Amino acid sequence: MSLIKILDLHKDYINEEVITSVLHGLNFEIQKGEFVAIMGPSGSGKSTLMHILGLLDRPTAGTYELDGQDITKLSDDKLAELRNHRLGFVFQSFNLLPRTSVLENVKLPLFYSHVPAKDHDRRAKEALAAVGLSHRLDYLSNQLSGGEKQRVAIARALVTEPDIIFADEPTGNLDSKSGGQVMGILQKLNSEMHQHTIILVTHETYTAEYAERIIRLKDGEIIGDEKVKNRKRAEDGLVK
């Protein structure tokens, strides 16, 4: 059974009786443990699709099955529970609290989880070790470089041990070296460490080629879905 199954998915937005169609009958599946990039230019519908897959928005029509469960039939409270316990998010703008320590930033999702408080520090330290930032626990997030901030954001996404990590343009605010490090960490989390399913949203071919498969969108339709032939690999020793 597929982890994610999308059938004839549509998304429309209505503003003052004007209907704008964004997604037009998408069909695809994602297996547990895959690293998939959703790629397309601005306006292609990739961010809208990510919001639906991440349970942040609902489709107008069609079916979204997560582990065989049709999530379009669930209440908002049930969707929030699934999102908090099964999904992790990494955004282009990091979304860290600026005058708060790295450790406290990473612990934040645990306050909304079922993880006992006595385990919060341990979980956060393990997540930071996974992204090579054990030496930055007590730093304030505004004392970090852009690449380090994104690695903290990845640790924060990891701390609840989610099934799926969504990464929305995670290298958009980084230089090429830091961007490569961040993509290397995501790749290692997928292939070597925890077998997390990674869903990456990007407009950059270079970034998408760290994934093993690319779904290409244009004008709200899938125009390509193929394995990456010359997949970029994380540098050896990238995560200490």
Coordinates of N, CA and C in Angstrom, one line a residue:
M1 N 0.8 -1.2 0.0 CA 0.0 0.0 0.0 C 0.9 1.3 0.0
S2 N 0.5 2.2 -0.8 CA 1.3 3.5 -0.9 C 1.1 4.3 0.4
L3 N 2.1 5.0 0.7 CA 2.0 6.0 1.9 C 1.0 7.1 1.5
I4 N 1.2 7.6 0.3 CA 0.3 8.7 -0.2 C -0.3 8.3 -1.6
K5 N -1.5 8.4 -1.7 CA -2.2 8.1 -3.0 C -3.1 9.3 -3.3
I6 N -2.9 9.9 -4.5 CA -3.6 11.1 -4.9 C -4.4 10.7 -6.2
L7 N -5.8 10.9 -6.1 CA -6.6 10.5 -7.2 C -7.5 11.7 -7.7
D8 N -7.3 12.1 -8.9 CA -8.1 13.2 -9.6 C -8.2 14.4 -8.7
L9 N -7.1 14.9 -8.2 CA -7.1 16.0 -7.2 C -7.3 17.3 -7.9
H10 N -8.2 18.1 -7.4 CA -8.5 19.5 -7.9 C -8.4 20.5 -6.8
K11 N -8.0 21.7 -7.1 CA -8.0 22.8 -6.1 C -8.4 24.1 -6.8
D12 N -9.5 24.7 -6.3 CA -10.0 25.9 -6.8 C -10.0 26.9 -5.6
Y13 N -9.8 28.2 -6.0 CA -9.9 29.3 -5.0 C -11.1 30.2 -5.5
I14 N -11.9 30.6 -4.6 CA -13.0 31.5 -4.9 C -12.9 32.8 -4.2
N15 N -12.9 33.9 -5.0 CA -12.7 35.2 -4.5 C -13.8 36.1 -5.2
E16 N -14.7 36.6 -4.4 CA -15.8 37.4 -4.9 C -16.4 36.8 -6.1
E17 N -16.8 35.5 -6.0 CA -17.5 34.7 -7.0 C -16.6 34.5 -8.3
V18 N -15.3 34.8 -8.2 CA -14.4 34.5 -9.3 C -13.7 33.2 -8.9
I19 N -13.8 32.2 -9.7 CA -13.2 30.9 -9.4 C -11.8 30.8 -10.2
T20 N -10.8 30.6 -9.4 CA -9.4 30.4 -10.0 C -9.0 28.9 -9.7
S21 N -8.9 28.2 -10.8 CA -8.5 26.8 -10.7 C -7.0 26.7 -10.7
V22 N -6.4 26.0 -9.7 CA -5.0 25.9 -9.5 C -4.4 24.5 -9.8
L23 N -5.1 23.5 -9.4 CA -4.7 22.1 -9.6 C -5.8 21.4 -10.4
H24 N -5.4 20.6 -11.4 CA -6.4 20.1 -12.4 C -6.2 18.6 -12.5
G25 N -6.9 17.8 -11.6 CA -7.0 16.4 -11.8 C -5.6 15.6 -11.7
L26 N -4.9 15.9 -10.6 CA -3.6 15.2 -10.4 C -3.8 13.8 -9.9
N27 N -2.9 12.9 -10.4 CA -2.9 11.5 -10.0 C -1.4 11.1 -9.8
F28 N -1.1 10.6 -8.6 CA 0.2 10.0 -8.4 C 0.2 9.3 -7.0
E29 N 1.3 8.5 -6.8 CA 1.5 7.8 -5.5 C 2.9 8.1 -5.0
I30 N 3.1 8.0 -3.7 CA 4.4 8.1 -3.1 C 4.5 7.0 -2.1
Q31 N 5.6 6.2 -2.2 CA 5.8 5.1 -1.3 C 6.6 5.5 -0.1
K32 N 6.4 4.8 1.0 CA 7.1 5.0 2.2 C 8.6 4.9 2.0
G33 N 9.4 5.9 2.5 CA 10.8 5.9 2.3 C 11.3 6.6 1.0
E34 N 10.4 7.1 0.2 CA 10.9 7.8 -1.0 C 11.4 9.2 -0.7
F35 N 12.2 9.7 -1.6 CA 12.6 11.1 -1.6 C 12.1 11.7 -2.9
V36 N 11.1 12.5 -2.9 CA 10.4 13.0 -4.1 C 10.5 14.5 -4.1
A37 N 10.9 15.0 -5.3 CA 10.9 16.5 -5.5 C 9.6 16.8 -6.3
I38 N 8.9 17.8 -5.9 CA 7.8 18.4 -6.7 C 8.4 19.7 -7.2
M39 N 8.5 19.8 -8.5 CA 9.2 20.9 -9.2 C 8.3 21.6 -10.2
G40 N 8.5 22.9 -10.2 CA 7.8 23.7 -11.2 C 8.1 25.2 -11.0
P41 N 7.8 26.0 -12.1 CA 8.0 27.4 -11.9 C 7.0 28.1 -11.0
S42 N 7.2 29.3 -10.7 CA 6.2 30.1 -9.9 C 4.8 30.0 -10.6
G43 N 3.8 29.7 -9.8 CA 2.5 29.7 -10.4 C 2.1 28.3 -10.9
S44 N 2.9 27.3 -10.8 CA 2.6 26.0 -11.3 C 1.7 25.2 -10.4
G45 N 1.5 25.6 -9.1 CA 0.7 24.9 -8.2 C 1.4 24.0 -7.2
K46 N 2.7 24.1 -7.2 CA 3.5 23.2 -6.4 C 3.3 23.5 -4.9
S47 N 3.3 24.8 -4.5 CA 3.1 25.1 -3.1 C 1.7 24.8 -2.6
T48 N 0.7 25.0 -3.5 CA -0.7 24.6 -3.2 C -0.8 23.1 -2.9
L49 N -0.1 22.3 -3.8 CA -0.1 20.9 -3.6 C 0.6 20.5 -2.3
M50 N 1.7 21.2 -2.0 CA 2.4 20.8 -0.7 C 1.5 21.1 0.5
H51 N 0.7 22.2 0.4 CA -0.2 22.6 1.5 C -1.2 21.5 1.7
I52 N -1.7 21.0 0.6 CA -2.7 19.9 0.7 C -2.1 18.6 1.2
L53 N -0.9 18.2 0.6 CA -0.3 17.0 1.1 C 0.1 17.1 2.6
G54 N 0.5 18.4 3.0 CA 0.9 18.6 4.4 C -0.3 18.9 5.3
L55 N -1.5 18.7 4.9 CA -2.8 18.8 5.7 C -3.0 20.2 6.2
L56 N -2.4 21.2 5.4 CA -2.6 22.6 5.8 C -3.7 23.2 5.0
D57 N -4.2 22.5 4.0 CA -5.3 22.9 3.1 C -6.1 21.7 2.7
R58 N -7.3 21.9 2.1 CA -8.1 20.8 1.6 C -8.3 20.9 0.1
P59 N -8.3 19.8 -0.6 CA -8.6 19.9 -2.0 C -10.1 20.2 -2.2
T60 N -10.4 20.8 -3.4 CA -11.8 21.1 -3.8 C -12.5 19.8 -4.2
A61 N -11.8 18.9 -4.9 CA -12.4 17.6 -5.3 C -11.2 16.6 -5.4
G62 N -11.6 15.3 -5.5 CA -10.6 14.3 -5.6 C -10.4 13.6 -4.2
T63 N -9.4 12.7 -4.2 CA -9.1 11.9 -3.1 C -7.7 12.0 -2.7
Y64 N -7.4 12.1 -1.4 CA -6.0 12.1 -0.8 C -6.1 11.0 0.2
E65 N -5.4 9.9 0.0 CA -5.3 8.8 0.9 C -3.9 8.8 1.6
L66 N -3.9 8.8 2.9 CA -2.6 8.8 3.7 C -2.6 7.4 4.4
D67 N -1.7 6.5 4.1 CA -1.7 5.2 4.7 C -3.1 4.5 4.5
G68 N -3.7 4.7 3.4 CA -5.0 4.1 3.1 C -6.2 4.8 3.6
Q69 N -6.0 5.9 4.4 CA -7.1 6.6 5.0 C -7.4 7.9 4.2
D70 N -8.7 8.0 3.8 CA -9.1 9.2 3.0 C -9.2 10.4 3.9
I71 N -8.2 11.3 3.8 CA -8.1 12.4 4.8 C -9.1 13.5 4.4
T72 N -9.7 13.5 3.2 CA -10.7 14.5 2.8 C -11.9 14.4 3.7
K73 N -12.1 13.3 4.3 CA -13.3 13.0 5.1 C -13.1 13.3 6.6
L74 N -11.9 13.8 7.0 CA -11.6 14.0 8.4 C -11.9 15.4 8.9
S75 N -12.2 15.5 10.2 CA -12.4 16.8 10.7 C -11.1 17.7 10.8
D76 N -11.3 19.0 11.0 CA -10.1 19.8 11.2 C -9.3 19.4 12.4
D77 N -9.9 19.0 13.5 CA -9.2 18.6 14.7 C -8.4 17.3 14.4
K78 N -8.9 16.4 13.7 CA -8.2 15.1 13.3 C -7.1 15.4 12.4
L79 N -7.3 16.3 11.4 CA -6.2 16.7 10.5 C -5.0 17.3 11.3
A80 N -5.4 18.2 12.3 CA -4.3 18.9 13.1 C -3.5 17.8 13.9
E81 N -4.3 16.8 14.4 CA -3.6 15.8 15.2 C -2.6 15.0 14.3
L82 N -3.1 14.6 13.1 CA -2.2 13.9 12.1 C -1.0 14.7 11.8
R83 N -1.2 16.0 11.5 CA -0.2 16.9 11.1 C 0.9 17.0 12.2
N84 N 0.4 17.1 13.4 CA 1.4 17.3 14.5 C 2.2 16.1 14.9
H85 N 1.6 14.9 14.6 CA 2.3 13.7 15.0 C 3.0 12.9 13.9
R86 N 2.6 13.2 12.6 CA 3.1 12.4 11.5 C 3.9 13.2 10.5
L87 N 3.8 14.5 10.6 CA 4.4 15.3 9.5 C 5.4 16.3 10.2
G88 N 6.5 16.6 9.5 CA 7.4 17.7 9.8 C 7.6 18.6 8.7
F89 N 7.9 19.9 9.0 CA 8.0 20.9 7.9 C 9.3 21.7 8.1
V90 N 9.9 22.0 6.9 CA 11.1 22.9 6.8 C 10.7 23.9 5.7
F91 N 10.9 25.2 6.1 CA 10.5 26.3 5.2 C 11.7 27.1 4.8
Q92 N 11.5 27.8 3.7 CA 12.6 28.7 3.2 C 13.1 29.7 4.2
S93 N 12.1 30.3 4.9 CA 12.4 31.4 5.8 C 12.8 30.9 7.3
F94 N 13.0 29.6 7.4 CA 13.5 29.0 8.7 C 12.4 29.0 9.8
N95 N 11.8 30.2 10.0 CA 10.7 30.3 11.0 C 11.2 30.0 12.5
L96 N 12.4 30.4 12.8 CA 12.9 30.2 14.2 C 12.6 31.4 15.0
L97 N 12.5 31.2 16.4 CA 12.3 32.3 17.3 C 13.7 32.9 17.5
P98 N 13.8 34.2 17.2 CA 15.2 34.8 17.1 C 16.0 34.9 18.4
R99 N 15.3 35.2 19.5 CA 16.1 35.4 20.8 C 15.9 34.2 21.7
T100 N 15.8 33.1 21.1 CA 15.6 31.8 21.8 C 16.7 30.9 21.5
S101 N 17.1 30.0 22.4 CA 18.2 29.1 22.1 C 17.9 28.1 21.1
V102 N 18.9 27.6 20.5 CA 18.7 26.5 19.5 C 18.0 25.3 20.1
L103 N 18.3 24.9 21.3 CA 17.7 23.8 21.9 C 16.2 24.1 22.1
E104 N 15.9 25.3 22.6 CA 14.5 25.6 22.9 C 13.7 25.7 21.6
N105 N 14.3 26.2 20.5 CA 13.6 26.2 19.2 C 13.2 24.8 18.7
V106 N 14.2 23.9 18.9 CA 13.9 22.5 18.5 C 12.9 21.8 19.3
K107 N 12.8 22.1 20.6 CA 11.9 21.5 21.5 C 10.4 22.0 21.3
L108 N 10.3 23.1 20.6 CA 8.9 23.7 20.5 C 7.8 22.8 20.1
P109 N 8.0 22.0 19.0 CA 6.9 21.1 18.6 C 6.5 20.1 19.6
L110 N 7.4 19.7 20.5 CA 7.1 18.7 21.5 C 6.1 19.2 22.5
F111 N 5.9 20.5 22.7 CA 4.9 21.0 23.6 C 3.5 20.7 23.1
Y112 N 3.4 20.4 21.8 CA 2.1 20.2 21.2 C 1.9 18.7 20.9
S113 N 2.8 17.9 21.5 CA 2.8 16.4 21.2 C 2.4 15.6 22.4
H114 N 2.4 14.3 22.3 CA 2.2 13.4 23.4 C 3.5 13.0 24.1
V115 N 4.6 13.5 23.6 CA 5.9 13.1 24.2 C 6.0 13.7 25.6
P116 N 6.3 12.8 26.6 CA 6.4 13.3 28.0 C 7.5 14.4 28.1
A117 N 7.2 15.4 29.0 CA 8.1 16.5 29.2 C 9.5 16.1 29.6
K118 N 9.6 15.0 30.3 CA 11.0 14.5 30.7 C 11.8 14.1 29.6
D119 N 11.2 13.8 28.4 CA 12.0 13.4 27.3 C 12.3 14.5 26.3
H120 N 11.8 15.7 26.5 CA 12.0 16.8 25.5 C 13.4 17.1 25.3
D121 N 14.2 17.3 26.3 CA 15.6 17.6 26.1 C 16.4 16.5 25.3
R122 N 16.1 15.3 25.7 CA 16.8 14.2 25.0 C 16.4 14.1 23.5
R123 N 15.1 14.3 23.2 CA 14.7 14.2 21.8 C 15.3 15.4 21.0
A124 N 15.3 16.6 21.6 CA 15.9 17.7 20.9 C 17.4 17.6 20.7
K125 N 18.1 17.1 21.6 CA 19.6 16.9 21.5 C 19.9 15.8 20.4
E126 N 19.1 14.8 20.4 CA 19.2 13.7 19.4 C 19.0 14.3 18.0
A127 N 18.0 15.1 17.8 CA 17.7 15.7 16.5 C 18.8 16.7 16.1
L128 N 19.3 17.5 17.0 CA 20.4 18.4 16.7 C 21.7 17.6 16.3
A129 N 21.9 16.5 17.0 CA 23.1 15.6 16.7 C 22.9 15.1 15.3
A130 N 21.7 14.8 14.9 CA 21.5 14.2 13.5 C 21.8 15.2 12.4
V131 N 21.8 16.5 12.7 CA 22.1 17.5 11.7 C 23.4 18.2 12.0
G132 N 24.2 17.6 12.9 CA 25.6 18.1 13.1 C 25.7 19.4 13.9
L133 N 24.7 19.6 14.8 CA 24.7 20.9 15.5 C 24.7 20.7 17.1
S134 N 25.3 19.6 17.6 CA 25.3 19.4 19.0 C 26.1 20.5 19.7
H135 N 27.1 21.2 19.0 CA 27.9 22.2 19.6 C 27.2 23.6 19.6
R136 N 26.0 23.7 19.1 CA 25.3 24.9 19.1 C 24.0 25.0 20.0
L137 N 23.9 24.1 20.9 CA 22.7 23.9 21.7 C 22.3 25.2 22.4
D138 N 23.3 26.0 23.0 CA 23.0 27.1 23.8 C 23.1 28.4 23.0
Y139 N 23.4 28.4 21.7 CA 23.4 29.6 20.9 C 22.0 30.1 20.7
L140 N 21.9 31.4 20.6 CA 20.6 32.0 20.1 C 20.5 31.8 18.6
S141 N 19.3 31.6 18.1 CA 19.1 31.3 16.7 C 19.6 32.5 15.8
N142 N 19.6 33.8 16.4 CA 20.0 34.9 15.6 C 21.6 35.0 15.6
Q143 N 22.2 34.1 16.2 CA 23.7 34.1 16.2 C 24.2 33.1 15.2
L144 N 23.3 32.4 14.5 CA 23.7 31.4 13.5 C 23.8 31.9 12.1
S145 N 24.6 31.2 11.3 CA 24.6 31.5 9.8 C 23.3 30.9 9.2
G146 N 23.0 31.3 8.0 CA 21.8 30.9 7.3 C 21.7 29.4 7.2
G147 N 22.9 28.7 6.8 CA 22.9 27.3 6.7 C 22.6 26.6 8.1
E148 N 23.2 27.2 9.1 CA 22.9 26.6 10.5 C 21.5 26.7 10.9
K149 N 20.9 27.9 10.5 CA 19.5 28.1 10.9 C 18.6 27.0 10.2
Q150 N 18.9 26.7 8.9 CA 18.1 25.7 8.2 C 18.3 24.4 8.8
R151 N 19.5 24.1 9.3 CA 19.8 22.8 9.9 C 19.0 22.7 11.3
V152 N 18.9 23.8 12.0 CA 18.1 23.8 13.2 C 16.6 23.6 12.8
A153 N 16.2 24.2 11.7 CA 14.8 24.0 11.3 C 14.5 22.5 10.9
I154 N 15.5 21.8 10.3 CA 15.4 20.4 10.0 C 15.3 19.6 11.3
A155 N 16.2 19.9 12.3 CA 16.1 19.3 13.6 C 14.8 19.4 14.2
R156 N 14.2 20.6 14.1 CA 12.9 20.9 14.7 C 11.8 20.0 14.0
A157 N 12.0 19.8 12.7 CA 11.1 19.0 12.0 C 11.2 17.5 12.4
L158 N 12.4 17.1 12.8 CA 12.7 15.7 13.1 C 12.3 15.3 14.5
V159 N 12.1 16.3 15.4 CA 12.1 16.0 16.8 C 10.8 15.2 17.2
T160 N 9.8 15.3 16.5 CA 8.6 14.5 16.8 C 8.6 13.1 16.1
E161 N 9.7 12.9 15.4 CA 9.9 11.6 14.7 C 8.8 11.4 13.7
P162 N 8.6 12.3 12.8 CA 7.5 12.2 11.8 C 7.7 11.1 10.7
D163 N 6.7 10.7 10.1 CA 6.8 9.8 9.0 C 7.3 10.5 7.7
I164 N 6.8 11.7 7.6 CA 7.1 12.5 6.3 C 7.6 13.9 6.7
I165 N 8.7 14.3 6.0 CA 9.2 15.6 6.2 C 9.0 16.4 4.8
F166 N 8.3 17.5 4.9 CA 8.1 18.4 3.8 C 9.1 19.5 3.9
A167 N 9.8 19.8 2.8 CA 10.8 20.8 2.7 C 10.4 21.8 1.5
D168 N 10.0 23.0 1.9 CA 9.5 23.9 0.9 C 10.6 24.9 0.6
E169 N 11.2 24.8 -0.6 CA 12.3 25.7 -1.0 C 13.4 25.8 0.1
P170 N 13.9 24.7 0.6 CA 14.7 24.8 1.8 C 16.1 25.5 1.6
T171 N 16.5 25.6 0.3 CA 17.8 26.3 0.0 C 17.6 27.7 -0.6
G172 N 16.4 28.2 -0.6 CA 16.1 29.4 -1.3 C 16.8 30.6 -0.7
N173 N 17.1 30.6 0.6 CA 17.8 31.8 1.2 C 19.3 31.5 1.5
L174 N 19.8 30.4 0.9 CA 21.2 30.0 1.2 C 22.1 30.1 0.0
D175 N 23.4 30.3 0.3 CA 24.4 30.2 -0.8 C 24.6 28.8 -1.2
S176 N 25.3 28.5 -2.3 CA 25.3 27.2 -2.9 C 26.0 26.2 -2.0
K177 N 27.0 26.6 -1.2 CA 27.7 25.6 -0.3 C 26.7 25.2 0.8
S178 N 26.1 26.2 1.5 CA 25.1 25.9 2.5 C 23.9 25.1 2.0
G179 N 23.5 25.5 0.8 CA 22.4 24.8 0.2 C 22.7 23.3 0.0
G180 N 23.9 23.0 -0.5 CA 24.4 21.7 -0.7 C 24.4 20.9 0.6
Q181 N 24.9 21.5 1.6 CA 24.9 20.9 2.9 C 23.5 20.5 3.4
V182 N 22.6 21.4 3.3 CA 21.2 21.2 3.7 C 20.6 20.0 2.9
M183 N 20.8 20.0 1.6 CA 20.3 18.9 0.8 C 20.9 17.6 1.1
G184 N 22.2 17.7 1.5 CA 22.9 16.5 1.9 C 22.4 15.9 3.1
I185 N 22.0 16.7 4.1 CA 21.4 16.3 5.3 C 20.1 15.6 5.1
L186 N 19.2 16.3 4.3 CA 17.9 15.7 3.9 C 18.1 14.3 3.3
Q187 N 19.1 14.2 2.4 CA 19.3 13.0 1.7 C 19.7 11.9 2.6
K188 N 20.6 12.2 3.6 CA 21.1 11.3 4.5 C 20.0 10.8 5.5
L189 N 19.1 11.7 5.9 CA 18.0 11.4 6.7 C 17.1 10.4 6.0
N190 N 17.0 10.6 4.7 CA 16.1 9.7 3.9 C 16.8 8.3 3.7
S191 N 18.1 8.3 3.4 CA 18.7 7.1 2.9 C 19.5 6.3 3.9
E192 N 20.0 7.0 4.9 CA 21.0 6.3 5.8 C 20.5 6.3 7.2
M193 N 19.8 7.3 7.7 CA 19.6 7.4 9.1 C 18.2 6.8 9.6
H194 N 17.2 7.4 9.2 CA 15.9 7.0 9.7 C 14.8 6.6 8.6
Q195 N 15.3 6.6 7.4 CA 14.3 6.2 6.3 C 13.1 7.1 6.3
H196 N 13.3 8.4 6.6 CA 12.1 9.3 6.5 C 11.7 9.5 5.0
T197 N 10.4 9.6 4.8 CA 9.9 10.0 3.5 C 10.1 11.5 3.4
I198 N 10.8 11.9 2.3 CA 11.0 13.4 2.1 C 10.3 13.8 0.9
I199 N 9.5 14.9 1.0 CA 8.8 15.6 -0.1 C 9.4 17.0 -0.2
L200 N 10.1 17.3 -1.3 CA 10.8 18.5 -1.5 C 10.0 19.3 -2.5
V201 N 9.8 20.6 -2.2 CA 9.2 21.5 -3.2 C 10.2 22.5 -3.6
T202 N 10.5 22.6 -4.9 CA 11.6 23.5 -5.4 C 11.3 23.9 -6.9
H203 N 11.9 25.0 -7.3 CA 11.9 25.4 -8.7 C 13.2 25.2 -9.3
E204 N 14.2 24.7 -8.5 CA 15.6 24.6 -9.0 C 15.9 23.1 -9.4
T205 N 16.4 22.9 -10.6 CA 16.7 21.6 -11.0 C 17.9 21.1 -10.2
Y206 N 18.9 21.9 -9.9 CA 20.0 21.5 -9.1 C 19.6 20.9 -7.8
T207 N 18.7 21.5 -7.1 CA 18.2 21.1 -5.8 C 17.3 19.8 -6.0
A208 N 16.5 19.8 -7.0 CA 15.6 18.6 -7.2 C 16.4 17.3 -7.4
E209 N 17.6 17.5 -8.0 CA 18.3 16.3 -8.4 C 19.0 15.6 -7.2
Y210 N 18.8 16.1 -5.9 CA 19.2 15.3 -4.7 C 18.1 14.3 -4.4
A211 N 16.9 14.5 -5.0 CA 15.8 13.5 -4.8 C 16.0 12.3 -5.7
E212 N 15.3 11.2 -5.5 CA 15.4 10.1 -6.4 C 14.3 10.1 -7.5
R213 N 13.3 11.0 -7.3 CA 12.2 11.1 -8.3 C 11.7 12.5 -8.3
I214 N 11.4 13.0 -9.5 CA 10.9 14.3 -9.7 C 9.5 14.3 -10.3
I215 N 8.5 14.9 -9.7 CA 7.2 15.2 -10.3 C 7.2 16.6 -10.7
R216 N 7.0 16.8 -12.0 CA 7.1 18.2 -12.6 C 5.6 18.7 -12.9
L217 N 5.4 19.9 -12.3 CA 4.1 20.6 -12.5 C 4.3 21.8 -13.5
K218 N 3.2 22.0 -14.2 CA 3.1 23.3 -15.0 C 1.6 23.6 -15.1
D219 N 1.3 24.8 -14.8 CA -0.1 25.3 -14.9 C -1.1 24.3 -14.2
G220 N -0.7 23.8 -13.0 CA -1.5 22.9 -12.3 C -1.7 21.5 -12.7
E221 N -0.9 21.1 -13.7 CA -1.0 19.7 -14.2 C 0.4 19.1 -14.1
I222 N 0.4 17.8 -14.0 CA 1.6 17.0 -14.0 C 2.1 16.8 -15.4
I223 N 3.3 17.3 -15.7 CA 3.8 17.1 -17.1 C 5.0 16.2 -17.1
G224 N 5.4 15.7 -16.0 CA 6.5 14.7 -15.9 C 6.6 14.0 -14.6
D225 N 6.9 12.8 -14.5 CA 7.1 12.0 -13.3 C 8.1 10.9 -13.6
E226 N 9.4 11.2 -13.2 CA 10.5 10.3 -13.6 C 11.5 10.1 -12.5
K227 N 12.2 9.0 -12.5 CA 13.4 8.8 -11.6 C 14.5 9.7 -12.0
V228 N 15.3 10.2 -11.1 CA 16.5 11.0 -11.4 C 17.6 10.1 -11.8
K229 N 18.1 10.3 -13.0 CA 19.1 9.4 -13.6 C 20.5 9.7 -13.0
N230 N 20.9 10.9 -12.9 CA 22.2 11.2 -12.3 C 22.0 12.0 -11.0
R231 N 21.6 11.2 -10.0 CA 21.2 11.8 -8.7 C 22.5 12.4 -8.0
K232 N 22.3 13.6 -7.5 CA 23.4 14.2 -6.7 C 23.5 13.4 -5.4
R233 N 24.7 13.3 -4.9 CA 24.9 12.5 -3.7 C 25.5 13.5 -2.6
A234 N 25.1 13.2 -1.4 CA 25.7 14.0 -0.2 C 27.1 13.7 -0.1
E235 N 27.9 14.8 0.3 CA 29.3 14.6 0.5 C 29.6 13.7 1.7
D236 N 30.6 12.8 1.5 CA 30.9 12.0 2.6 C 31.3 12.8 3.9
G237 N 30.8 12.4 5.0 CA 31.2 13.1 6.2 C 30.5 14.4 6.4
L238 N 29.4 14.7 5.7 CA 28.7 16.0 5.7 C 28.1 16.2 7.1
V239 N 27.5 15.2 7.7 CA 26.9 15.3 9.0 C 27.8 14.6 10.0
K240 N 28.4 15.3 10.9 CA 29.4 14.7 11.9 C 28.6 14.1 13.0

